[in-house]
Tab-separated table of C-alpha atoms in Angstrom:
chain	number	residue	atom	x	y	z
E	1	UNK	CA	-253.066	-11.059	16.920
E	2	UNK	CA	-255.430	-9.841	19.604
E	3	UNK	CA	-255.479	-12.080	22.687
E	4	UNK	CA	-258.232	-11.650	25.256
E	5	UNK	CA	-257.103	-11.521	28.851
E	6	UNK	CA	-259.169	-12.723	31.745
E	7	UNK	CA	-260.427	-10.319	34.400
E	8	UNK	CA	-257.952	-11.834	36.854
E	9	UNK	CA	-255.046	-11.130	34.489
E	10	UNK	CA	-256.252	-7.564	33.955
E	11	UNK	CA	-256.598	-7.005	37.696
E	12	UNK	CA	-253.123	-8.426	38.383
E	13	UNK	CA	-251.572	-6.303	35.640
E	14	UNK	CA	-253.315	-3.207	36.936
E	15	UNK	CA	-252.263	-3.811	40.536
E	16	UNK	CA	-248.694	-4.487	39.442
E	17	UNK	CA	-248.521	-1.367	37.265
E	18	UNK	CA	-246.545	1.641	38.352
E	19	UNK	CA	-249.687	3.822	38.332
E	20	UNK	CA	-250.825	2.261	41.609
E	21	UNK	CA	-248.564	2.325	44.657
E	22	UNK	CA	-247.740	-1.081	46.055
E	23	UNK	CA	-249.640	-2.134	49.171
E	24	UNK	CA	-246.889	-3.485	51.336
E	25	UNK	CA	-245.296	-2.430	54.575
E	26	UNK	CA	-244.469	1.219	55.033
E	27	UNK	CA	-246.258	2.396	51.873
E	28	UNK	CA	-249.695	2.232	53.531
E	29	UNK	CA	-250.222	4.526	56.484
E	30	UNK	CA	-253.973	4.568	57.092
E	31	UNK	CA	-257.354	3.349	55.903
E	32	UNK	CA	-257.773	6.621	54.009
E	33	UNK	CA	-254.661	5.815	51.974
E	34	UNK	CA	-256.109	2.392	51.167
E	35	UNK	CA	-259.427	3.922	50.152
E	36	UNK	CA	-257.736	6.494	47.912
E	37	UNK	CA	-255.668	3.788	46.262
E	38	UNK	CA	-258.751	1.617	45.901
E	39	UNK	CA	-260.658	4.382	44.169
E	40	UNK	CA	-257.711	4.905	41.822
E	41	UNK	CA	-257.615	1.170	41.100
E	42	UNK	CA	-261.362	0.891	40.572
E	43	UNK	CA	-261.406	3.994	38.385
E	44	UNK	CA	-258.664	2.691	36.093
E	45	UNK	CA	-259.866	-0.913	36.078
E	46	UNK	CA	-263.567	-0.130	35.854
E	47	UNK	CA	-263.320	2.284	32.941
E	48	UNK	CA	-260.669	0.552	30.839
E	49	UNK	CA	-261.679	-3.071	31.331
E	50	UNK	CA	-265.380	-2.933	32.115
E	51	UNK	CA	-266.934	-6.132	30.861
E	52	UNK	CA	-270.681	-6.562	30.898
E	53	UNK	CA	-271.758	-10.144	31.521
E	54	UNK	CA	-275.456	-9.533	30.775
E	55	UNK	CA	-275.107	-9.097	27.029
E	56	UNK	CA	-274.078	-6.277	24.757
E	57	UNK	CA	-275.068	-3.141	26.647
E	58	UNK	CA	-272.128	-1.039	25.525
E	59	UNK	CA	-274.249	2.060	24.988
E	60	UNK	CA	-274.987	2.230	28.734
E	61	UNK	CA	-271.376	1.652	29.748
E	62	UNK	CA	-270.174	4.583	27.652
E	63	UNK	CA	-272.520	7.023	29.410
E	64	UNK	CA	-271.534	6.070	32.944
E	65	UNK	CA	-269.933	8.871	34.885
E	66	UNK	CA	-269.304	7.108	38.202
E	67	UNK	CA	-267.600	3.973	39.407
E	68	UNK	CA	-270.060	1.094	39.629
E	69	UNK	CA	-269.684	-2.218	41.407
E	70	UNK	CA	-271.139	-5.456	40.172
E	71	UNK	CA	-272.565	-6.880	43.355
E	72	UNK	CA	-275.001	-9.422	44.689
E	73	UNK	CA	-278.152	-8.265	46.315
E	74	UNK	CA	-281.857	-7.809	45.940
E	75	UNK	CA	-284.042	-4.806	45.410
E	76	UNK	CA	-287.740	-4.724	46.302
E	77	UNK	CA	-289.865	-2.238	44.385
E	78	UNK	CA	-293.129	-1.185	45.969
E	79	UNK	CA	-295.962	0.707	44.317
E	80	UNK	CA	-297.071	-2.072	41.979
E	81	UNK	CA	-299.994	-4.477	42.494
E	82	UNK	CA	-297.469	-6.899	43.975
E	83	UNK	CA	-293.973	-6.002	45.214
E	84	UNK	CA	-291.299	-6.705	42.598
E	85	UNK	CA	-288.201	-8.520	43.877
E	86	UNK	CA	-285.202	-8.416	41.534
E	87	UNK	CA	-281.487	-9.250	41.563
E	88	UNK	CA	-279.120	-6.288	41.662
E	89	UNK	CA	-276.723	-6.067	38.725
E	90	UNK	CA	-274.617	-3.127	39.891
E	91	UNK	CA	-274.796	-0.118	42.176
E	92	UNK	CA	-273.244	3.341	42.310
E	93	UNK	CA	-273.797	6.428	44.458
E	94	UNK	CA	-276.256	7.774	41.883
E	95	UNK	CA	-278.334	4.705	41.082
E	96	UNK	CA	-278.818	0.981	40.809
E	97	UNK	CA	-279.460	-1.446	37.978
E	98	UNK	CA	-281.119	-4.815	38.374
E	99	UNK	CA	-282.445	-7.755	36.365
E	100	UNK	CA	-285.889	-9.318	36.481
E	101	UNK	CA	-287.596	-12.013	34.400
E	102	UNK	CA	-290.846	-10.077	33.849
E	103	UNK	CA	-291.293	-6.888	31.881
E	104	UNK	CA	-292.403	-3.958	34.049
E	105	UNK	CA	-292.850	-0.477	32.673
E	106	UNK	CA	-290.733	1.642	35.017
E	107	UNK	CA	-289.423	4.270	32.594
E	108	UNK	CA	-290.028	7.761	34.017
E	109	UNK	CA	-291.957	6.279	36.952
E	110	UNK	CA	-291.252	7.290	40.559
E	111	UNK	CA	-290.388	4.217	42.625
E	112	UNK	CA	-289.819	3.321	46.269
E	113	UNK	CA	-287.154	0.688	46.865
E	114	UNK	CA	-285.697	-1.430	49.627
E	115	UNK	CA	-282.132	-2.550	48.869
E	116	UNK	CA	-280.201	-5.424	50.466
E	117	UNK	CA	-276.593	-5.865	49.348
E	118	UNK	CA	-274.594	-8.931	50.332
E	119	UNK	CA	-271.249	-10.437	49.452
E	120	UNK	CA	-270.431	-13.971	50.562
E	121	UNK	CA	-266.703	-13.472	49.858
E	122	UNK	CA	-266.352	-10.733	52.475
E	123	UNK	CA	-269.272	-11.593	54.821
E	124	UNK	CA	-270.735	-8.179	54.050
E	125	UNK	CA	-274.412	-7.282	54.063
E	126	UNK	CA	-276.099	-3.909	54.180
E	127	UNK	CA	-279.739	-2.795	54.115
E	128	UNK	CA	-280.987	0.548	52.811
E	129	UNK	CA	-284.706	1.189	53.218
E	130	UNK	CA	-287.222	3.487	51.539
E	131	UNK	CA	-285.039	4.896	48.767
E	132	UNK	CA	-286.823	6.947	46.123
E	133	UNK	CA	-285.834	6.534	42.510
E	134	UNK	CA	-286.899	7.154	38.962
E	135	UNK	CA	-286.727	4.563	36.181
E	136	UNK	CA	-284.205	5.444	33.477
E	137	UNK	CA	-283.973	2.504	31.084
E	138	UNK	CA	-285.012	-1.070	30.479
E	139	UNK	CA	-283.647	-3.517	27.954
E	140	UNK	CA	-283.803	-7.191	27.127
E	141	UNK	CA	-280.505	-8.993	27.789
E	142	UNK	CA	-279.294	-12.582	28.102
E	143	UNK	CA	-278.718	-14.175	31.499
E	144	UNK	CA	-275.084	-15.366	31.577
E	145	UNK	CA	-275.798	-18.619	33.405
E	146	UNK	CA	-278.863	-20.157	31.781
E	147	UNK	CA	-278.926	-17.980	28.613
E	148	UNK	CA	-282.587	-17.059	29.077
E	149	UNK	CA	-283.766	-13.547	28.253
E	150	UNK	CA	-284.190	-11.242	31.257
E	151	UNK	CA	-284.986	-7.555	31.590
E	152	UNK	CA	-282.342	-5.184	32.883
E	153	UNK	CA	-283.576	-1.973	34.487
E	154	UNK	CA	-281.760	1.165	35.544
E	155	UNK	CA	-283.019	3.407	38.340
E	156	UNK	CA	-281.570	6.767	39.313
E	157	UNK	CA	-281.852	7.732	42.977
E	158	UNK	CA	-283.945	10.860	43.560
E	159	UNK	CA	-285.219	12.913	46.498
E	160	UNK	CA	-282.644	11.431	48.835
E	161	UNK	CA	-282.502	13.097	52.224
E	162	UNK	CA	-279.305	13.473	54.229
E	163	UNK	CA	-279.572	10.232	56.310
E	164	UNK	CA	-280.311	8.144	53.197
E	165	UNK	CA	-277.447	9.768	51.317
E	166	UNK	CA	-275.160	9.063	54.258
E	167	UNK	CA	-276.232	5.386	54.357
E	168	UNK	CA	-275.624	5.024	50.621
E	169	UNK	CA	-272.170	6.581	50.891
E	170	UNK	CA	-271.315	4.395	53.900
E	171	UNK	CA	-272.463	1.278	52.045
E	172	UNK	CA	-270.480	2.223	48.968
E	173	UNK	CA	-267.332	2.943	50.988
E	174	UNK	CA	-267.594	-0.263	53.036
E	175	UNK	CA	-268.254	-2.371	49.969
E	176	UNK	CA	-265.297	-0.810	48.138
E	177	UNK	CA	-262.920	-1.206	51.058
E	178	UNK	CA	-263.920	-4.784	51.921
E	179	UNK	CA	-263.709	-5.937	48.325
E	180	UNK	CA	-260.300	-4.312	47.934
E	181	UNK	CA	-258.964	-5.973	51.105
E	182	UNK	CA	-260.323	-9.345	49.921
E	183	UNK	CA	-258.638	-8.895	46.532
E	184	UNK	CA	-255.357	-8.028	48.224
E	185	UNK	CA	-255.573	-11.168	50.394
E	186	UNK	CA	-256.114	-13.306	47.298
E	187	UNK	CA	-253.209	-11.614	45.538
E	188	UNK	CA	-250.920	-12.108	48.568
E	189	UNK	CA	-251.868	-15.794	48.857
E	190	UNK	CA	-251.191	-16.434	45.170
E	191	UNK	CA	-247.573	-15.191	45.353
């Protein structure tokens, strides 16, 4: 019999496994150690137990080469008659995906974006302005809350200069580290 486990159970099992060093006392020496362990945790958890809550988009999950974080945020696309404001679905160093109620043809179109990422659990917010990107895919999916159809879009970052690349990497590192610390606090409080 196949029993589904919740994400919390999967996360607890992964953190308790011997593949990841325990995060207590003398085992952690610096922030770099925490970040390395976080990346190990996210890599194992994200690839083995990735669950898409916007419908059955398994064909996109199989092609992913990088660790992606489901996050809250907004992206503003300029270059249309009116700016398009959409909710971010997930973000990675190479691109972003977002959902929007209206269908916009962005496949193979060069876009300019403003990205604001926020997380109420960790009091984290971060703004990245004037990012260039190119539309990669769009598909109709179901919103998990109200079950209405929405469009999910994927955009690959392109023509990123050094300061923009640095801001993206900083955002990604901060988001990873803060989320990991918050998860550890929850785990410690539940014991």
